[in-house]
C-alpha cells in the first residue's frame, strides 16, 4: 500500500505576498504623485520661464550679436567684427559718460546706504510701527519719471518752491539742474529720496533676524548703543547689507529716466550718463550696432563689479552661528 507524501507547509507568513504587492503599489503611487507635482510645478514656472526667454535671454543674445554689426533698422545688419568696440575705446564721449555715471553711482550709493542704514536702525531700536514703515516706503511707490518731474518743478531756478524758500532766506537762487557742478549730485539725491525707504526696509528685515538676546547680554556687560552697533549689528547685518549694495550698484549704473525728464543729458553733457548715451546712439542716431557694443561693455563691467563685491563682502556667509 502506497502512502502519498505531502509537501511541507510554507514558512512564509500569511499575507506576505499581499504586503509585497502593497509596497510595490505604494512606490508606484508615490512615483506617480511626484510626476504630477513635477507637471504642476512646470505649469507654474512656465510663464516666468517664457518671460525670461523672450524678454531677457533673447534680447541679450541678440544685443551681443548686433554689437559686432553695423545696423540702423533700415538695412540688414552688416558684420563688422570688432569695429564697434575699437570705436568705443577711442570715443571720448563714451569715457566721459562712464565717468559721469561713476560720479553718480558713488554719490547715490554712499548717501543712500548711510541714510538707509540709519533709518533701519532707528526703526528697529526705537519703534517698529507698521504705519511709520509705510510712510518711509511711500516715495518708492512713485515712478522715477513722476519723481523727476516733481523735483524738476520744485528745484526750478525761477518758479520752483525750493528756490523760493532759498531766496526767502536771503541766499541766491541755485540752478540745481542747470549747472554743471550741481546737476549730477542733484539727480543722485533725487533718486536717494525715492529709493532710500525701500533700501531701509530691506536692511530692517535683516536687523529683525538678529537675536535680541545678544543685545540684552551686551547691555548686561555695560556696552553702549554705539559699541553694540559696531560689535553686533554691523557684523551680523553684513550679508544682507552686501546683497543690498550689489542690487543698488546695479540699479545705479542703469539710471536713465530721471536724467531723461530733468536734464536730458545737459547742461553741456554734464549728466550724459552711459545709459542715456546708449539710448541716444540707438534711437537718436540709429547706430544700433554701436549702442549694442556699449551695452555689452556695461554688462561686462556690472558682472565684474558684482562678482568682486560678492567676494569681498562675503555675501554668502554669515557670522551668526
Coordinates of C-alpha atoms in Angstrom, one line a residue, residues 27-240:
X27 CA 6.1 53.0 -4.6
X28 CA 4.3 53.3 -7.9
X29 CA 1.8 55.6 -6.3
X30 CA 4.5 57.9 -4.9
X31 CA 6.2 57.9 -8.2
X32 CA 3.0 58.9 -10.0
X33 CA 2.3 61.6 -7.4
X34 CA 5.8 63.0 -7.9
X35 CA 5.3 63.1 -11.6
X36 CA 2.0 65.0 -11.0
X37 CA 3.8 67.5 -8.7
X38 CA 6.5 68.0 -11.3
X39 CA 3.9 68.7 -14.0
X40 CA 2.2 71.2 -11.8
X41 CA 5.4 72.9 -10.9
X42 CA 6.4 73.2 -14.5
X43 CA 3.0 74.7 -15.3
X44 CA 3.5 77.4 -12.7
X45 CA 7.1 78.1 -13.8
X46 CA 6.3 78.2 -17.5
X47 CA 5.0 81.9 -17.6
X48 CA 8.1 83.2 -15.8
X49 CA 10.4 81.0 -17.9
X50 CA 8.7 82.2 -21.1
X51 CA 9.1 85.8 -19.9
X52 CA 12.8 85.2 -19.1
X53 CA 13.5 83.7 -22.5
X54 CA 11.6 86.3 -24.5
X55 CA 12.4 89.5 -22.6
X56 CA 15.8 88.8 -21.1
X57 CA 17.8 85.9 -22.7
X58 CA 16.9 86.5 -26.3
X59 CA 17.4 90.3 -26.2
X60 CA 20.8 89.7 -24.5
X61 CA 21.9 87.3 -27.2
X62 CA 20.5 89.5 -29.9
X63 CA 22.3 92.5 -28.5
X64 CA 25.6 90.6 -28.3
X65 CA 25.3 89.7 -32.0
X66 CA 24.3 93.2 -33.0
X67 CA 27.4 94.6 -31.2
X68 CA 29.5 93.0 -34.0
X69 CA 27.4 94.6 -36.8
X70 CA 26.5 97.9 -38.4
X71 CA 22.8 98.1 -38.1
X72 CA 20.3 101.1 -38.5
X73 CA 16.9 99.4 -38.8
X74 CA 16.7 100.4 -42.5
X75 CA 19.1 97.9 -43.9
X76 CA 20.1 94.4 -42.9
X77 CA 22.8 94.1 -40.2
X78 CA 26.3 94.1 -41.7
X79 CA 29.0 92.2 -39.9
X80 CA 31.9 94.4 -39.0
X81 CA 33.7 92.4 -36.3
X82 CA 35.3 94.4 -33.5
X83 CA 35.0 97.8 -35.2
X84 CA 32.3 99.0 -32.8
X85 CA 34.5 98.0 -29.8
X86 CA 37.5 99.8 -31.3
X87 CA 35.4 102.9 -31.9
X88 CA 34.1 102.7 -28.3
X89 CA 37.6 102.6 -26.9
X90 CA 38.5 105.7 -28.9
X91 CA 35.3 107.5 -28.2
X92 CA 35.9 110.4 -25.7
X93 CA 32.2 110.9 -25.2
X94 CA 31.9 107.2 -24.0
X95 CA 34.6 107.7 -21.4
X96 CA 33.1 111.0 -20.3
X97 CA 29.7 109.3 -19.9
X98 CA 31.3 106.5 -18.0
X99 CA 33.0 109.0 -15.6
X100 CA 29.7 110.8 -15.1
X101 CA 28.0 107.5 -14.4
X102 CA 30.7 106.6 -11.8
X103 CA 30.3 110.0 -10.1
X104 CA 26.5 109.4 -9.9
X105 CA 27.0 105.9 -8.6
X106 CA 29.4 107.0 -5.8
X107 CA 27.1 109.8 -4.6
X108 CA 24.0 107.6 -4.8
X109 CA 25.5 104.6 -3.1
X110 CA 27.3 106.5 -0.4
X111 CA 24.4 108.7 0.7
X112 CA 21.6 106.1 0.2
X113 CA 23.4 103.3 2.1
X114 CA 24.3 105.5 5.1
X115 CA 20.8 107.1 5.2
X116 CA 19.0 103.7 4.8
X117 CA 21.2 102.1 7.5
X118 CA 20.4 104.9 9.9
X119 CA 16.7 104.7 9.2
X120 CA 16.6 100.9 9.6
X121 CA 18.5 101.0 12.9
X122 CA 16.1 103.7 14.2
X123 CA 13.1 101.7 13.1
X124 CA 14.4 98.7 14.8
X125 CA 15.7 100.2 18.0
X126 CA 13.2 103.0 18.7
X127 CA 9.9 102.0 17.1
X128 CA 8.5 99.2 14.9
X129 CA 5.3 100.9 13.9
X130 CA 3.9 99.5 10.6
X131 CA 2.4 102.9 9.8
X132 CA 5.8 104.5 10.1
X133 CA 7.4 101.9 7.8
X134 CA 4.6 102.6 5.3
X135 CA 5.4 106.3 5.4
X136 CA 9.1 105.6 4.8
X137 CA 8.3 103.4 1.8
X138 CA 5.9 106.0 0.2
X139 CA 8.4 107.7 -2.2
X140 CA 9.3 104.3 -3.6
X141 CA 5.7 103.8 -4.8
X142 CA 6.2 106.8 -7.1
X143 CA 7.7 106.1 -10.5
X144 CA 11.1 107.6 -11.4
X145 CA 9.5 109.8 -14.1
X146 CA 7.0 111.3 -11.7
X147 CA 9.6 111.8 -9.0
X148 CA 11.9 113.5 -11.6
X149 CA 9.2 115.8 -12.8
X150 CA 8.1 116.8 -9.3
X151 CA 11.6 117.7 -8.2
X152 CA 12.2 119.5 -11.6
X153 CA 9.3 121.8 -10.6
X154 CA 10.4 122.1 -7.0
X155 CA 14.0 123.0 -7.9
X156 CA 13.2 125.3 -10.9
X157 CA 15.5 128.3 -10.7
X158 CA 12.8 130.9 -11.3
X159 CA 9.5 129.3 -10.2
X160 CA 10.4 126.3 -8.0
X161 CA 9.2 126.4 -4.4
X162 CA 12.6 125.1 -3.3
X163 CA 14.4 128.1 -4.8
X164 CA 11.6 130.4 -3.5
X165 CA 12.4 129.2 0.0
X166 CA 16.2 129.7 -0.6
X167 CA 15.5 133.2 -1.9
X168 CA 13.4 134.0 1.1
X169 CA 16.3 133.1 3.4
X170 CA 18.4 135.7 1.7
X171 CA 20.5 133.3 -0.4
X172 CA 21.0 133.5 -4.1
X173 CA 18.9 131.0 -6.1
X174 CA 20.7 127.8 -7.0
X175 CA 20.4 126.3 -10.5
X176 CA 20.3 122.8 -9.2
X177 CA 19.6 121.1 -12.6
X178 CA 21.0 123.8 -14.9
X179 CA 24.6 124.0 -13.6
X180 CA 27.3 121.5 -14.4
X181 CA 28.5 121.4 -10.8
X182 CA 25.1 120.8 -9.2
X183 CA 23.4 118.6 -11.8
X184 CA 24.7 115.1 -11.1
X185 CA 24.6 115.5 -7.3
X186 CA 21.0 116.8 -7.5
X187 CA 19.9 113.8 -9.7
X188 CA 21.7 111.4 -7.3
X189 CA 19.9 112.9 -4.3
X190 CA 16.5 112.8 -6.1
X191 CA 17.0 109.1 -6.6
X192 CA 18.2 108.7 -3.0
X193 CA 15.0 110.3 -1.8
X194 CA 12.9 107.9 -3.9
X195 CA 14.8 104.6 -3.1
X196 CA 16.1 105.1 0.5
X197 CA 12.9 103.9 2.1
X198 CA 12.9 100.6 0.2
X199 CA 16.6 100.1 0.9
X200 CA 15.9 100.9 4.6
X201 CA 13.1 98.3 4.8
X202 CA 15.4 95.6 3.3
X203 CA 18.0 96.4 6.0
X204 CA 15.3 96.5 8.6
X205 CA 14.3 92.9 7.7
X206 CA 17.9 91.9 8.1
X207 CA 18.0 93.5 11.5
X208 CA 14.9 91.6 12.6
X209 CA 16.9 88.3 12.1
X210 CA 19.5 89.3 14.7
X211 CA 18.6 87.6 18.1
X212 CA 17.6 90.1 20.7
X213 CA 19.4 88.1 23.4
X214 CA 22.7 89.4 22.0
X215 CA 21.7 93.0 22.8
X216 CA 20.4 92.0 26.2
X217 CA 23.7 90.3 27.1
X218 CA 25.7 93.3 25.8
X219 CA 23.7 95.7 27.9
X220 CA 24.3 93.5 31.0
X221 CA 28.0 93.8 30.2
X222 CA 27.7 97.5 30.1
X223 CA 28.0 98.0 26.3
X224 CA 26.8 101.3 24.9
X225 CA 24.5 101.6 21.9
X226 CA 27.4 102.7 19.7
X227 CA 29.5 99.8 20.7
X228 CA 26.6 97.3 20.2
X229 CA 26.1 98.8 16.7
X230 CA 29.7 98.1 15.7
X231 CA 30.2 94.8 17.5
X232 CA 26.8 93.2 17.0
X233 CA 24.7 94.9 14.4
X234 CA 27.2 95.5 11.6
X235 CA 28.9 92.1 11.7
X236 CA 25.6 90.2 11.7
X237 CA 24.0 92.5 9.1
X238 CA 26.9 92.2 6.7
X239 CA 25.3 89.5 4.3
X240 CA 22.1 91.5 3.9

